[in-house]
């Protein structure tokens, strides 16, 4: 509750500068050592504790990513991600339970290696609070997926979304509050739409009309800390 990490990346070349890491204790930000390369940026980060911080870098030239883990004292490389895999989002549940959502689908870290998950193709991002409460959204803009422990099972929420539906706009973020409370956010048709799962079904919880089409959405959603 009293430790926060932030990561900064440079703009694209020719202004290539290695990404930097900052840690905040109380009201003070301190620049920390970070093994970033000058040809990569930080694409995603997550943590389950102050001694289990994960960062995923992305190299646009080689279409590859690295997984780096802070153990409270130093950074180490966490396994080898498949070649030509770029990480888009990550969920860190523990030292031996980490998910990444990549251009090649969902990959799971079991403590020793990265493995693809059955049904995880085309999942763009996710959220979770435990192994039993893991959700993701697909890059088609209409589907969400739940991790059963063995595979990702998909549900289409197209009927809850206005037209036009599909890859341009649609669901762009998901937030797991608890096992029986999951929120997905979508943006299309000139509206931001909040969808809510209550353990048995999904429904439309709220919407906000915006100027323009709002295609692409906000990309992320999270709780405000007050329910």
PDB file of C-alpha atoms in Angstrom:
ATOM      1  CA  UNK A   1       0.000   0.000   0.000  1.00  0.00           C
ATOM      2  CA  UNK A   2       2.967   2.347   0.412  1.00  0.00           C
ATOM      3  CA  UNK A   3       5.064   1.309  -2.618  1.00  0.00           C
ATOM      4  CA  UNK A   4       4.335   2.270  -6.221  1.00  0.00           C
ATOM      5  CA  UNK A   5       6.313   1.635  -9.413  1.00  0.00           C
ATOM      6  CA  UNK A   6       6.241   3.618 -12.654  1.00  0.00           C
ATOM      7  CA  UNK A   7       8.103   3.088 -15.917  1.00  0.00           C
ATOM      8  CA  UNK A   8       8.982   5.608 -18.613  1.00  0.00           C
ATOM      9  CA  UNK A   9       9.835   4.898 -22.242  1.00  0.00           C
ATOM     10  CA  UNK A  10      11.297   7.138 -24.912  1.00  0.00           C
ATOM     11  CA  UNK A  11       9.574   8.282 -28.074  1.00  0.00           C
ATOM     12  CA  UNK A  12      10.460   6.319 -31.241  1.00  0.00           C
ATOM     13  CA  UNK A  13      13.820   6.665 -32.945  1.00  0.00           C
ATOM     14  CA  UNK A  14      15.996   8.593 -33.562  1.00  0.00           C
ATOM     15  CA  UNK A  15      15.522   9.598 -29.898  1.00  0.00           C
ATOM     16  CA  UNK A  16      16.237   6.145 -28.489  1.00  0.00           C
ATOM     17  CA  UNK A  17      16.818   6.142 -24.735  1.00  0.00           C
ATOM     18  CA  UNK A  18      16.556   3.052 -22.507  1.00  0.00           C
ATOM     19  CA  UNK A  19      13.350   2.909 -20.437  1.00  0.00           C
ATOM     20  CA  UNK A  20      13.641   3.963 -16.808  1.00  0.00           C
ATOM     21  CA  UNK A  21      12.096   2.728 -13.567  1.00  0.00           C
ATOM     22  CA  UNK A  22      10.892   4.772 -10.611  1.00  0.00           C
ATOM     23  CA  UNK A  23       9.728   3.665  -7.171  1.00  0.00           C
ATOM     24  CA  UNK A  24       7.662   5.769  -4.815  1.00  0.00           C
ATOM     25  CA  UNK A  25       7.696   5.443  -1.030  1.00  0.00           C
ATOM     26  CA  UNK A  26       5.400   7.907   0.678  1.00  0.00           C
ATOM     27  CA  UNK A  27       5.632  11.146  -1.291  1.00  0.00           C
ATOM     28  CA  UNK A  28       9.081  10.592  -2.828  1.00  0.00           C
ATOM     29  CA  UNK A  29       9.879   9.132  -6.246  1.00  0.00           C
ATOM     30  CA  UNK A  30      13.341   7.547  -6.612  1.00  0.00           C
ATOM     31  CA  UNK A  31      14.920   6.480  -9.879  1.00  0.00           C
ATOM     32  CA  UNK A  32      15.811   2.790  -9.644  1.00  0.00           C
ATOM     33  CA  UNK A  33      18.228   0.632 -11.640  1.00  0.00           C
ATOM     34  CA  UNK A  34      16.546  -0.994 -14.619  1.00  0.00           C
ATOM     35  CA  UNK A  35      18.085  -3.259 -17.309  1.00  0.00           C
ATOM     36  CA  UNK A  36      16.278  -1.625 -20.211  1.00  0.00           C
ATOM     37  CA  UNK A  37      17.729  -1.535 -23.726  1.00  0.00           C
ATOM     38  CA  UNK A  38      17.703   1.533 -25.944  1.00  0.00           C
ATOM     39  CA  UNK A  39      15.732  -0.313 -28.644  1.00  0.00           C
ATOM     40  CA  UNK A  40      12.775  -1.242 -26.465  1.00  0.00           C
ATOM     41  CA  UNK A  41       9.930   0.275 -24.476  1.00  0.00           C
ATOM     42  CA  UNK A  42       7.905  -0.901 -21.478  1.00  0.00           C
ATOM     43  CA  UNK A  43       4.704  -2.474 -22.808  1.00  0.00           C
ATOM     44  CA  UNK A  44       3.126  -3.794 -19.589  1.00  0.00           C
ATOM     45  CA  UNK A  45       3.830  -4.141 -15.886  1.00  0.00           C
ATOM     46  CA  UNK A  46       2.256  -5.708 -12.825  1.00  0.00           C
ATOM     47  CA  UNK A  47       2.973  -6.827  -9.279  1.00  0.00           C
ATOM     48  CA  UNK A  48       1.597  -9.023  -6.511  1.00  0.00           C
ATOM     49  CA  UNK A  49       3.889  -7.617  -3.814  1.00  0.00           C
ATOM     50  CA  UNK A  50       6.785  -5.224  -3.325  1.00  0.00           C
ATOM     51  CA  UNK A  51       9.180  -8.123  -3.955  1.00  0.00           C
ATOM     52  CA  UNK A  52       7.391  -9.482  -7.030  1.00  0.00           C
ATOM     53  CA  UNK A  53       7.264  -6.766  -9.682  1.00  0.00           C
ATOM     54  CA  UNK A  54       7.142  -7.783 -13.355  1.00  0.00           C
ATOM     55  CA  UNK A  55       7.902  -5.674 -16.424  1.00  0.00           C
ATOM     56  CA  UNK A  56       7.490  -6.666 -20.053  1.00  0.00           C
ATOM     57  CA  UNK A  57       9.465  -4.794 -22.671  1.00  0.00           C
ATOM     58  CA  UNK A  58       8.743  -4.611 -26.372  1.00  0.00           C
ATOM     59  CA  UNK A  59      11.159  -4.191 -29.267  1.00  0.00           C
ATOM     60  CA  UNK A  60       9.229  -2.971 -32.341  1.00  0.00           C
ATOM     61  CA  UNK A  61      12.099  -3.755 -34.720  1.00  0.00           C
ATOM     62  CA  UNK A  62      12.384  -7.425 -33.805  1.00  0.00           C
ATOM     63  CA  UNK A  63       8.734  -7.852 -32.735  1.00  0.00           C
ATOM     64  CA  UNK A  64       9.941  -9.416 -29.495  1.00  0.00           C
ATOM     65  CA  UNK A  65       9.462  -8.947 -25.753  1.00  0.00           C
ATOM     66  CA  UNK A  66      11.425  -9.626 -22.591  1.00  0.00           C
ATOM     67  CA  UNK A  67      10.065 -10.543 -19.163  1.00  0.00           C
ATOM     68  CA  UNK A  68      11.907  -8.928 -16.235  1.00  0.00           C
ATOM     69  CA  UNK A  69      11.233  -9.536 -12.535  1.00  0.00           C
ATOM     70  CA  UNK A  70      12.196  -7.429  -9.501  1.00  0.00           C
ATOM     71  CA  UNK A  71      12.626  -9.554  -6.356  1.00  0.00           C
ATOM     72  CA  UNK A  72      13.019  -6.611  -3.994  1.00  0.00           C
ATOM     73  CA  UNK A  73      16.773  -6.361  -4.551  1.00  0.00           C
ATOM     74  CA  UNK A  74      17.581  -6.841  -8.252  1.00  0.00           C
ATOM     75  CA  UNK A  75      16.142  -7.462 -11.714  1.00  0.00           C
ATOM     76  CA  UNK A  76      16.368 -10.860 -13.417  1.00  0.00           C
ATOM     77  CA  UNK A  77      15.092 -12.230 -16.708  1.00  0.00           C
ATOM     78  CA  UNK A  78      12.062 -14.476 -16.205  1.00  0.00           C
ATOM     79  CA  UNK A  79      12.201 -17.199 -18.807  1.00  0.00           C
ATOM     80  CA  UNK A  80      12.294 -16.778 -22.560  1.00  0.00           C
ATOM     81  CA  UNK A  81       9.186 -15.648 -24.400  1.00  0.00           C
ATOM     82  CA  UNK A  82       8.627 -17.203 -27.849  1.00  0.00           C
ATOM     83  CA  UNK A  83      10.339 -15.466 -30.747  1.00  0.00           C
ATOM     84  CA  UNK A  84       8.454 -12.644 -32.451  1.00  0.00           C
ATOM     85  CA  UNK A  85       6.043 -12.292 -29.555  1.00  0.00           C
ATOM     86  CA  UNK A  86       5.006  -8.832 -28.373  1.00  0.00           C
ATOM     87  CA  UNK A  87       3.297  -8.434 -25.001  1.00  0.00           C
ATOM     88  CA  UNK A  88       0.264  -6.142 -24.866  1.00  0.00           C
ATOM     89  CA  UNK A  89      -0.991  -6.686 -21.309  1.00  0.00           C
ATOM     90  CA  UNK A  90      -0.070  -8.635 -18.171  1.00  0.00           C
ATOM     91  CA  UNK A  91      -1.657  -9.946 -14.965  1.00  0.00           C
ATOM     92  CA  UNK A  92       0.618 -10.868 -12.047  1.00  0.00           C
ATOM     93  CA  UNK A  93      -0.985 -13.070  -9.390  1.00  0.00           C
ATOM     94  CA  UNK A  94       2.119 -14.554  -7.732  1.00  0.00           C
ATOM     95  CA  UNK A  95       5.736 -15.498  -8.440  1.00  0.00           C
ATOM     96  CA  UNK A  96       4.564 -18.648 -10.206  1.00  0.00           C
ATOM     97  CA  UNK A  97       1.295 -17.428 -11.710  1.00  0.00           C
ATOM     98  CA  UNK A  98       1.639 -14.709 -14.329  1.00  0.00           C
ATOM     99  CA  UNK A  99      -0.383 -14.167 -17.499  1.00  0.00           C
ATOM    100  CA  UNK A 100       0.601 -12.158 -20.559  1.00  0.00           C
ATOM    101  CA  UNK A 101      -1.596 -11.348 -23.525  1.00  0.00           C
ATOM    102  CA  UNK A 102       0.451 -11.145 -26.695  1.00  0.00           C
ATOM    103  CA  UNK A 103       0.266 -10.948 -30.454  1.00  0.00           C
ATOM    104  CA  UNK A 104       0.414 -14.763 -30.359  1.00  0.00           C
ATOM    105  CA  UNK A 105      -2.283 -15.252 -27.734  1.00  0.00           C
ATOM    106  CA  UNK A 106      -2.293 -15.778 -23.969  1.00  0.00           C
ATOM    107  CA  UNK A 107       0.810 -17.230 -22.307  1.00  0.00           C
ATOM    108  CA  UNK A 108       1.108 -18.464 -18.718  1.00  0.00           C
ATOM    109  CA  UNK A 109       4.177 -18.491 -16.451  1.00  0.00           C
ATOM    110  CA  UNK A 110       4.100 -21.464 -14.090  1.00  0.00           C
ATOM    111  CA  UNK A 111       7.225 -20.569 -12.165  1.00  0.00           C
ATOM    112  CA  UNK A 112       9.715 -22.009 -14.623  1.00  0.00           C
ATOM    113  CA  UNK A 113       8.526 -21.450 -18.206  1.00  0.00           C
ATOM    114  CA  UNK A 114       6.037 -19.708 -20.477  1.00  0.00           C
ATOM    115  CA  UNK A 115       3.326 -21.935 -21.938  1.00  0.00           C
ATOM    116  CA  UNK A 116       0.423 -21.217 -24.297  1.00  0.00           C
ATOM    117  CA  UNK A 117      -3.058 -21.730 -22.874  1.00  0.00           C
ATOM    118  CA  UNK A 118      -5.823 -23.641 -24.598  1.00  0.00           C
ATOM    119  CA  UNK A 119      -8.407 -21.252 -26.046  1.00  0.00           C
ATOM    120  CA  UNK A 120      -6.122 -18.238 -25.514  1.00  0.00           C
ATOM    121  CA  UNK A 121      -5.619 -17.194 -29.131  1.00  0.00           C
ATOM    122  CA  UNK A 122      -6.531 -13.582 -30.047  1.00  0.00           C
ATOM    123  CA  UNK A 123      -7.040 -12.495 -26.407  1.00  0.00           C
ATOM    124  CA  UNK A 124      -5.902  -8.873 -26.202  1.00  0.00           C
ATOM    125  CA  UNK A 125      -5.849  -8.126 -22.458  1.00  0.00           C
ATOM    126  CA  UNK A 126      -7.033  -9.347 -19.104  1.00  0.00           C
ATOM    127  CA  UNK A 127      -7.541  -8.908 -15.384  1.00  0.00           C
ATOM    128  CA  UNK A 128      -7.716 -11.199 -12.387  1.00  0.00           C
ATOM    129  CA  UNK A 129      -7.554 -11.514  -8.611  1.00  0.00           C
ATOM    130  CA  UNK A 130      -6.939 -15.279  -8.376  1.00  0.00           C
ATOM    131  CA  UNK A 131      -6.638 -18.387 -10.530  1.00  0.00           C
ATOM    132  CA  UNK A 132     -10.399 -18.846 -10.238  1.00  0.00           C
ATOM    133  CA  UNK A 133     -11.120 -15.223 -11.160  1.00  0.00           C
ATOM    134  CA  UNK A 134      -9.283 -14.577 -14.426  1.00  0.00           C
ATOM    135  CA  UNK A 135     -10.994 -12.828 -17.336  1.00  0.00           C
ATOM    136  CA  UNK A 136      -9.818 -11.495 -20.684  1.00  0.00           C
ATOM    137  CA  UNK A 137     -11.230  -9.714 -23.704  1.00  0.00           C
ATOM    138  CA  UNK A 138     -10.657 -10.694 -27.328  1.00  0.00           C
ATOM    139  CA  UNK A 139      -9.412  -8.531 -30.170  1.00  0.00           C
ATOM    140  CA  UNK A 140     -12.677  -9.018 -32.107  1.00  0.00           C
ATOM    141  CA  UNK A 141     -14.289  -6.349 -29.916  1.00  0.00           C
ATOM    142  CA  UNK A 142     -17.231  -8.499 -28.788  1.00  0.00           C
ATOM    143  CA  UNK A 143     -15.980 -11.550 -26.871  1.00  0.00           C
ATOM    144  CA  UNK A 144     -14.794 -12.017 -23.291  1.00  0.00           C
ATOM    145  CA  UNK A 145     -13.167 -15.161 -21.923  1.00  0.00           C
ATOM    146  CA  UNK A 146     -12.991 -16.813 -18.505  1.00  0.00           C
ATOM    147  CA  UNK A 147     -10.151 -19.062 -17.355  1.00  0.00           C
ATOM    148  CA  UNK A 148     -11.554 -22.333 -15.989  1.00  0.00           C
ATOM    149  CA  UNK A 149      -8.210 -23.687 -14.784  1.00  0.00           C
ATOM    150  CA  UNK A 150      -7.851 -25.815 -17.900  1.00  0.00           C
ATOM    151  CA  UNK A 151      -8.855 -23.542 -20.789  1.00  0.00           C
ATOM    152  CA  UNK A 152     -10.269 -20.147 -21.740  1.00  0.00           C
ATOM    153  CA  UNK A 153     -14.020 -20.298 -22.422  1.00  0.00           C
ATOM    154  CA  UNK A 154     -15.541 -17.470 -24.454  1.00  0.00           C
ATOM    155  CA  UNK A 155     -18.789 -15.558 -24.241  1.00  0.00           C
ATOM    156  CA  UNK A 156     -20.048 -13.155 -26.878  1.00  0.00           C
ATOM    157  CA  UNK A 157     -21.399  -9.846 -25.546  1.00  0.00           C
ATOM    158  CA  UNK A 158     -22.369  -8.589 -29.007  1.00  0.00           C
ATOM    159  CA  UNK A 159     -26.051  -8.353 -28.064  1.00  0.00           C
ATOM    160  CA  UNK A 160     -25.187  -5.829 -25.326  1.00  0.00           C
ATOM    161  CA  UNK A 161     -23.259  -3.558 -27.700  1.00  0.00           C
ATOM    162  CA  UNK A 162     -24.644  -1.057 -30.207  1.00  0.00           C
ATOM    163  CA  UNK A 163     -23.782  -1.299 -33.871  1.00  0.00           C
ATOM    164  CA  UNK A 164     -21.348  -1.148 -35.542  1.00  0.00           C
ATOM    165  CA  UNK A 165     -19.647  -4.022 -33.756  1.00  0.00           C
ATOM    166  CA  UNK A 166     -16.328  -5.633 -34.467  1.00  0.00           C
ATOM    167  CA  UNK A 167     -12.592  -4.910 -34.498  1.00  0.00           C
ATOM    168  CA  UNK A 168     -13.072  -1.135 -34.940  1.00  0.00           C
ATOM    169  CA  UNK A 169     -14.153  -0.196 -31.455  1.00  0.00           C
ATOM    170  CA  UNK A 170     -15.824  -2.606 -29.082  1.00  0.00           C
ATOM    171  CA  UNK A 171     -14.536  -4.005 -25.795  1.00  0.00           C
ATOM    172  CA  UNK A 172     -11.135  -2.508 -24.969  1.00  0.00           C
ATOM    173  CA  UNK A 173     -10.686  -3.181 -21.258  1.00  0.00           C
ATOM    174  CA  UNK A 174     -11.745  -5.494 -18.442  1.00  0.00           C
ATOM    175  CA  UNK A 175     -11.508  -5.276 -14.656  1.00  0.00           C
ATOM    176  CA  UNK A 176     -12.065  -8.130 -12.195  1.00  0.00           C
ATOM    177  CA  UNK A 177     -13.295  -6.779  -8.877  1.00  0.00           C
ATOM    178  CA  UNK A 178     -14.111 -10.188  -7.398  1.00  0.00           C
ATOM    179  CA  UNK A 179     -15.188 -13.648  -8.479  1.00  0.00           C
ATOM    180  CA  UNK A 180     -18.759 -12.464  -8.935  1.00  0.00           C
ATOM    181  CA  UNK A 181     -18.135  -8.906 -10.113  1.00  0.00           C
ATOM    182  CA  UNK A 182     -16.375  -8.225 -13.407  1.00  0.00           C
ATOM    183  CA  UNK A 183     -16.550  -5.044 -15.487  1.00  0.00           C
ATOM    184  CA  UNK A 184     -15.826  -4.663 -19.199  1.00  0.00           C
ATOM    185  CA  UNK A 185     -15.595  -1.315 -20.952  1.00  0.00           C
ATOM    186  CA  UNK A 186     -16.424  -0.753 -24.613  1.00  0.00           C
ATOM    187  CA  UNK A 187     -16.347   2.255 -26.906  1.00  0.00           C
ATOM    188  CA  UNK A 188     -18.181   2.459 -30.224  1.00  0.00           C
ATOM    189  CA  UNK A 189     -21.118   4.141 -31.860  1.00  0.00           C
ATOM    190  CA  UNK A 190     -20.338   7.423 -30.111  1.00  0.00           C
ATOM    191  CA  UNK A 191     -20.703   5.859 -26.653  1.00  0.00           C
ATOM    192  CA  UNK A 192     -18.637   4.483 -23.806  1.00  0.00           C
ATOM    193  CA  UNK A 193     -20.407   1.423 -22.404  1.00  0.00           C
ATOM    194  CA  UNK A 194     -19.834  -0.376 -19.086  1.00  0.00           C
ATOM    195  CA  UNK A 195     -20.821  -4.046 -18.986  1.00  0.00           C
ATOM    196  CA  UNK A 196     -21.112  -5.913 -15.659  1.00  0.00           C
ATOM    197  CA  UNK A 197     -20.917  -9.611 -14.796  1.00  0.00           C
ATOM    198  CA  UNK A 198     -22.542 -10.656 -11.510  1.00  0.00           C
ATOM    199  CA  UNK A 199     -21.526 -14.308 -11.395  1.00  0.00           C
ATOM    200  CA  UNK A 200     -24.294 -15.668 -13.618  1.00  0.00           C
ATOM    201  CA  UNK A 201     -24.813 -13.205 -16.457  1.00  0.00           C
ATOM    202  CA  UNK A 202     -23.588 -10.047 -18.177  1.00  0.00           C
ATOM    203  CA  UNK A 203     -25.685  -6.881 -18.466  1.00  0.00           C
ATOM    204  CA  UNK A 204     -25.235  -3.285 -19.573  1.00  0.00           C
ATOM    205  CA  UNK A 205     -24.568  -1.213 -16.439  1.00  0.00           C
ATOM    206  CA  UNK A 206     -23.959   2.303 -17.774  1.00  0.00           C
ATOM    207  CA  UNK A 207     -23.216   4.325 -20.862  1.00  0.00           C
ATOM    208  CA  UNK A 208     -21.939   7.782 -21.737  1.00  0.00           C
ATOM    209  CA  UNK A 209     -22.450   9.523 -25.055  1.00  0.00           C
ATOM    210  CA  UNK A 210     -19.317  11.133 -26.440  1.00  0.00           C
ATOM    211  CA  UNK A 211     -18.361  13.485 -29.220  1.00  0.00           C
ATOM    212  CA  UNK A 212     -17.380  11.503 -32.296  1.00  0.00           C
ATOM    213  CA  UNK A 213     -17.281   7.759 -32.669  1.00  0.00           C
ATOM    214  CA  UNK A 214     -15.070   6.985 -29.635  1.00  0.00           C
ATOM    215  CA  UNK A 215     -13.647   4.024 -31.546  1.00  0.00           C
ATOM    216  CA  UNK A 216     -10.672   2.498 -29.836  1.00  0.00           C
ATOM    217  CA  UNK A 217     -11.879   3.327 -26.361  1.00  0.00           C
ATOM    218  CA  UNK A 218      -9.841   3.981 -23.264  1.00  0.00           C
ATOM    219  CA  UNK A 219      -7.863   0.744 -23.396  1.00  0.00           C
ATOM    220  CA  UNK A 220      -7.907   0.195 -19.636  1.00  0.00           C
ATOM    221  CA  UNK A 221     -10.285   0.185 -16.701  1.00  0.00           C
ATOM    222  CA  UNK A 222      -9.797  -0.314 -12.988  1.00  0.00           C
ATOM    223  CA  UNK A 223     -11.538   0.221  -9.670  1.00  0.00           C
ATOM    224  CA  UNK A 224     -11.376   3.539  -7.807  1.00  0.00           C
ATOM    225  CA  UNK A 225     -10.558   1.910  -4.464  1.00  0.00           C
ATOM    226  CA  UNK A 226     -14.006   2.687  -3.010  1.00  0.00           C
ATOM    227  CA  UNK A 227     -16.148  -0.001  -4.610  1.00  0.00           C
TER     228      UNK A 227
END
